[in-house]
Amino acid sequence: MNRFLFILAVLQFVIMGCSSSKDNSQVIEGDLYYSAFRIGSFYNLPDSVVNAFQNSIDTLTANDPSTQKIKDLFQLLKLEKRLYAPNIDLHTNDSTIYTLYLDSLNYKSFKNIKSDSLIRNHLVLKIKAEAKHLTDRFYLLIGNISTTYEKGATLNEGGKFDVDYH
């Protein structure tokens, strides 16, 4: 009987542990957005660029809130082992721009989507993803991601015509 209670307690602990990790996730939705300026991605960049950026961050003063946010994001990306991860931007209904970090496998499906093609065909790519909030408007894909094309206007800033412009 004691063995049964012990096993039951362990199973309950495991189930609660699994469900609590899901509590850290949220579903974010938005349209694929083409930003002219992106921060926080070192995808396809050499280590020398990352090291130079790290040195620049180390010299910044911490009393500036915007500087601290950049430092925090950099540290979070290192902690999550996503410093070199590709990302995409999402434009939400309330006009907020979110950056979603992906793994290389999920990124492949976005890499060749051209904004001029979407604009010409009056389409928008709707994205729904299970993500973990990192900081401010930065998220990390941790679950499923789904995409659908719908009639609409794709927004792009600064004439960027693809997702992968590094």
mmCIF file of C-alpha atoms in Angstrom, residues 4-138:
data_model
loop_
_atom_site.group_PDB
_atom_site.id
_atom_site.type_symbol
_atom_site.label_atom_id
_atom_site.label_comp_id
_atom_site.label_asym_id
_atom_site.label_seq_id
_atom_site.Cartn_x
_atom_site.Cartn_y
_atom_site.Cartn_z
ATOM 1 C CA PHE A 4 1.275 2.380 -4.300
ATOM 2 C CA LEU A 5 0.964 5.752 -2.514
ATOM 3 C CA PHE A 6 4.595 6.544 -3.293
ATOM 4 C CA ILE A 7 4.122 5.759 -6.995
ATOM 5 C CA LEU A 8 0.904 7.792 -7.041
ATOM 6 C CA ALA A 9 2.698 10.748 -5.417
ATOM 7 C CA VAL A 10 5.557 10.540 -7.944
ATOM 8 C CA LEU A 11 3.108 10.408 -10.868
ATOM 9 C CA GLN A 12 1.223 13.403 -9.525
ATOM 10 C CA PHE A 13 4.503 15.325 -9.169
ATOM 11 C CA VAL A 14 5.507 14.476 -12.737
ATOM 12 C CA ILE A 15 2.100 15.464 -14.130
ATOM 13 C CA MET A 16 2.122 18.745 -12.221
ATOM 14 C CA GLY A 17 5.671 19.415 -13.410
ATOM 15 C CA CYS A 18 4.651 18.903 -17.011
ATOM 16 C CA SER A 19 1.588 21.090 -16.699
ATOM 17 C CA SER A 20 3.507 23.898 -15.014
ATOM 18 C CA SER A 21 5.939 24.064 -17.933
ATOM 19 C CA LYS A 22 2.941 24.612 -20.214
ATOM 20 C CA ASP A 23 1.847 27.488 -17.971
ATOM 21 C CA ASN A 24 4.973 29.392 -19.044
ATOM 22 C CA SER A 25 3.771 29.353 -22.627
ATOM 23 C CA GLN A 26 1.265 31.498 -24.387
ATOM 24 C CA VAL A 27 -0.164 31.643 -27.855
ATOM 25 C CA ILE A 28 0.827 34.663 -29.894
ATOM 26 C CA GLU A 29 -0.769 35.562 -33.196
ATOM 27 C CA GLY A 30 0.126 38.025 -35.882
ATOM 28 C CA ASP A 31 0.949 38.650 -39.508
ATOM 29 C CA LEU A 32 4.411 38.079 -40.927
ATOM 30 C CA TYR A 33 6.095 41.486 -40.882
ATOM 31 C CA TYR A 34 9.205 42.684 -42.664
ATOM 32 C CA SER A 35 11.206 45.016 -40.404
ATOM 33 C CA ALA A 36 13.944 47.243 -41.756
ATOM 34 C CA PHE A 37 15.881 47.037 -38.489
ATOM 35 C CA ARG A 38 16.176 43.965 -36.293
ATOM 36 C CA ILE A 39 17.872 43.578 -32.976
ATOM 37 C CA GLY A 40 18.849 40.428 -31.174
ATOM 38 C CA SER A 41 19.650 38.022 -33.963
ATOM 39 C CA PHE A 42 23.106 36.780 -34.805
ATOM 40 C CA TYR A 43 21.822 34.204 -37.267
ATOM 41 C CA ASN A 44 24.414 33.525 -39.991
ATOM 42 C CA LEU A 45 26.833 36.063 -38.508
ATOM 43 C CA PRO A 46 30.437 35.217 -37.602
ATOM 44 C CA ASP A 47 31.620 34.959 -34.000
ATOM 45 C CA SER A 48 33.688 38.120 -34.469
ATOM 46 C CA VAL A 49 30.511 40.185 -34.880
ATOM 47 C CA VAL A 50 28.960 38.600 -31.794
ATOM 48 C CA ASN A 51 32.137 39.210 -29.777
ATOM 49 C CA ALA A 52 32.264 42.843 -30.908
ATOM 50 C CA PHE A 53 28.617 43.269 -29.902
ATOM 51 C CA GLN A 54 29.304 41.607 -26.532
ATOM 52 C CA ASN A 55 32.213 44.009 -25.942
ATOM 53 C CA SER A 56 29.973 46.958 -26.828
ATOM 54 C CA ILE A 57 27.273 45.741 -24.443
ATOM 55 C CA ASP A 58 29.795 45.323 -21.641
ATOM 56 C CA THR A 59 30.854 48.965 -21.953
ATOM 57 C CA LEU A 60 27.298 50.349 -21.820
ATOM 58 C CA THR A 61 26.107 51.916 -18.602
ATOM 59 C CA ALA A 62 23.418 50.054 -16.711
ATOM 60 C CA ASN A 63 21.549 53.151 -15.512
ATOM 61 C CA ASP A 64 19.868 53.630 -18.889
ATOM 62 C CA PRO A 65 16.689 51.484 -19.010
ATOM 63 C CA SER A 66 16.863 50.886 -22.783
ATOM 64 C CA THR A 67 20.483 49.784 -22.477
ATOM 65 C CA GLN A 68 19.571 47.393 -19.692
ATOM 66 C CA LYS A 69 16.823 45.872 -21.851
ATOM 67 C CA ILE A 70 19.339 45.123 -24.599
ATOM 68 C CA LYS A 71 21.723 43.589 -22.078
ATOM 69 C CA ASP A 72 18.916 41.489 -20.589
ATOM 70 C CA LEU A 73 17.831 40.235 -24.019
ATOM 71 C CA PHE A 74 21.401 39.320 -24.947
ATOM 72 C CA GLN A 75 21.836 37.382 -21.683
ATOM 73 C CA LEU A 76 18.474 35.616 -22.087
ATOM 74 C CA LEU A 77 19.329 34.538 -25.612
ATOM 75 C CA LYS A 78 22.650 33.163 -24.386
ATOM 76 C CA LEU A 79 20.932 31.377 -21.501
ATOM 77 C CA GLU A 80 18.321 29.841 -23.821
ATOM 78 C CA LYS A 81 21.075 28.903 -26.308
ATOM 79 C CA ARG A 82 19.308 30.951 -28.984
ATOM 80 C CA LEU A 83 21.886 33.654 -29.596
ATOM 81 C CA TYR A 84 22.384 32.360 -33.153
ATOM 82 C CA ALA A 85 18.729 31.433 -33.680
ATOM 83 C CA PRO A 86 16.830 32.843 -36.637
ATOM 84 C CA ASN A 87 13.762 34.944 -35.987
ATOM 85 C CA ILE A 88 10.753 36.462 -37.671
ATOM 86 C CA ASP A 89 8.651 39.495 -36.830
ATOM 87 C CA LEU A 90 4.908 39.437 -36.233
ATOM 88 C CA HIS A 91 2.540 42.384 -36.566
ATOM 89 C CA THR A 92 -0.460 42.053 -34.242
ATOM 90 C CA ASN A 93 -3.950 43.518 -34.462
ATOM 91 C CA ASP A 94 -2.992 46.238 -31.974
ATOM 92 C CA SER A 95 -0.030 47.258 -34.220
ATOM 93 C CA THR A 96 2.606 45.802 -31.888
ATOM 94 C CA ILE A 97 5.636 44.167 -33.509
ATOM 95 C CA TYR A 98 6.844 40.973 -31.812
ATOM 96 C CA THR A 99 10.039 39.099 -32.578
ATOM 97 C CA LEU A 100 9.698 35.317 -32.476
ATOM 98 C CA TYR A 101 12.844 33.187 -32.246
ATOM 99 C CA LEU A 102 12.608 29.894 -34.119
ATOM 100 C CA ASP A 103 14.752 26.837 -34.565
ATOM 101 C CA SER A 104 16.397 26.276 -37.941
ATOM 102 C CA LEU A 105 13.858 23.652 -38.990
ATOM 103 C CA ASN A 106 10.840 25.930 -38.456
ATOM 104 C CA TYR A 107 12.667 28.852 -39.996
ATOM 105 C CA LYS A 108 13.087 27.057 -43.331
ATOM 106 C CA SER A 109 9.386 27.465 -44.092
ATOM 107 C CA PHE A 110 9.698 31.276 -43.803
ATOM 108 C CA LYS A 111 13.088 31.804 -45.382
ATOM 109 C CA ASN A 112 11.939 32.074 -48.989
ATOM 110 C CA ILE A 113 8.684 33.978 -48.498
ATOM 111 C CA LYS A 114 9.004 37.241 -50.389
ATOM 112 C CA SER A 115 7.010 40.268 -49.313
ATOM 113 C CA ASP A 116 6.681 41.535 -52.899
ATOM 114 C CA SER A 117 4.910 38.291 -53.826
ATOM 115 C CA LEU A 118 2.538 38.603 -50.875
ATOM 116 C CA ILE A 119 1.854 42.262 -51.695
ATOM 117 C CA ARG A 120 1.336 41.576 -55.410
ATOM 118 C CA ASN A 121 -1.138 38.775 -54.640
ATOM 119 C CA HIS A 122 -2.893 40.756 -51.861
ATOM 120 C CA LEU A 123 -2.061 38.101 -49.282
ATOM 121 C CA VAL A 124 -0.984 38.149 -45.684
ATOM 122 C CA LEU A 125 0.622 35.251 -43.844
ATOM 123 C CA LYS A 126 -1.145 34.721 -40.505
ATOM 124 C CA ILE A 127 0.986 33.035 -37.838
ATOM 125 C CA LYS A 128 -0.120 31.412 -34.618
ATOM 126 C CA ALA A 129 2.593 30.069 -32.302
ATOM 127 C CA GLU A 130 3.014 28.634 -28.843
ATOM 128 C CA ALA A 131 5.797 30.730 -27.366
ATOM 129 C CA LYS A 132 7.646 31.627 -24.201
ATOM 130 C CA HIS A 133 7.908 35.311 -23.316
ATOM 131 C CA LEU A 134 11.551 36.384 -23.038
ATOM 132 C CA THR A 135 11.443 40.143 -22.520
ATOM 133 C CA ASP A 136 9.462 43.092 -23.848
ATOM 134 C CA ARG A 137 8.308 42.035 -27.332
ATOM 135 C CA PHE A 138 10.634 39.063 -27.720
#
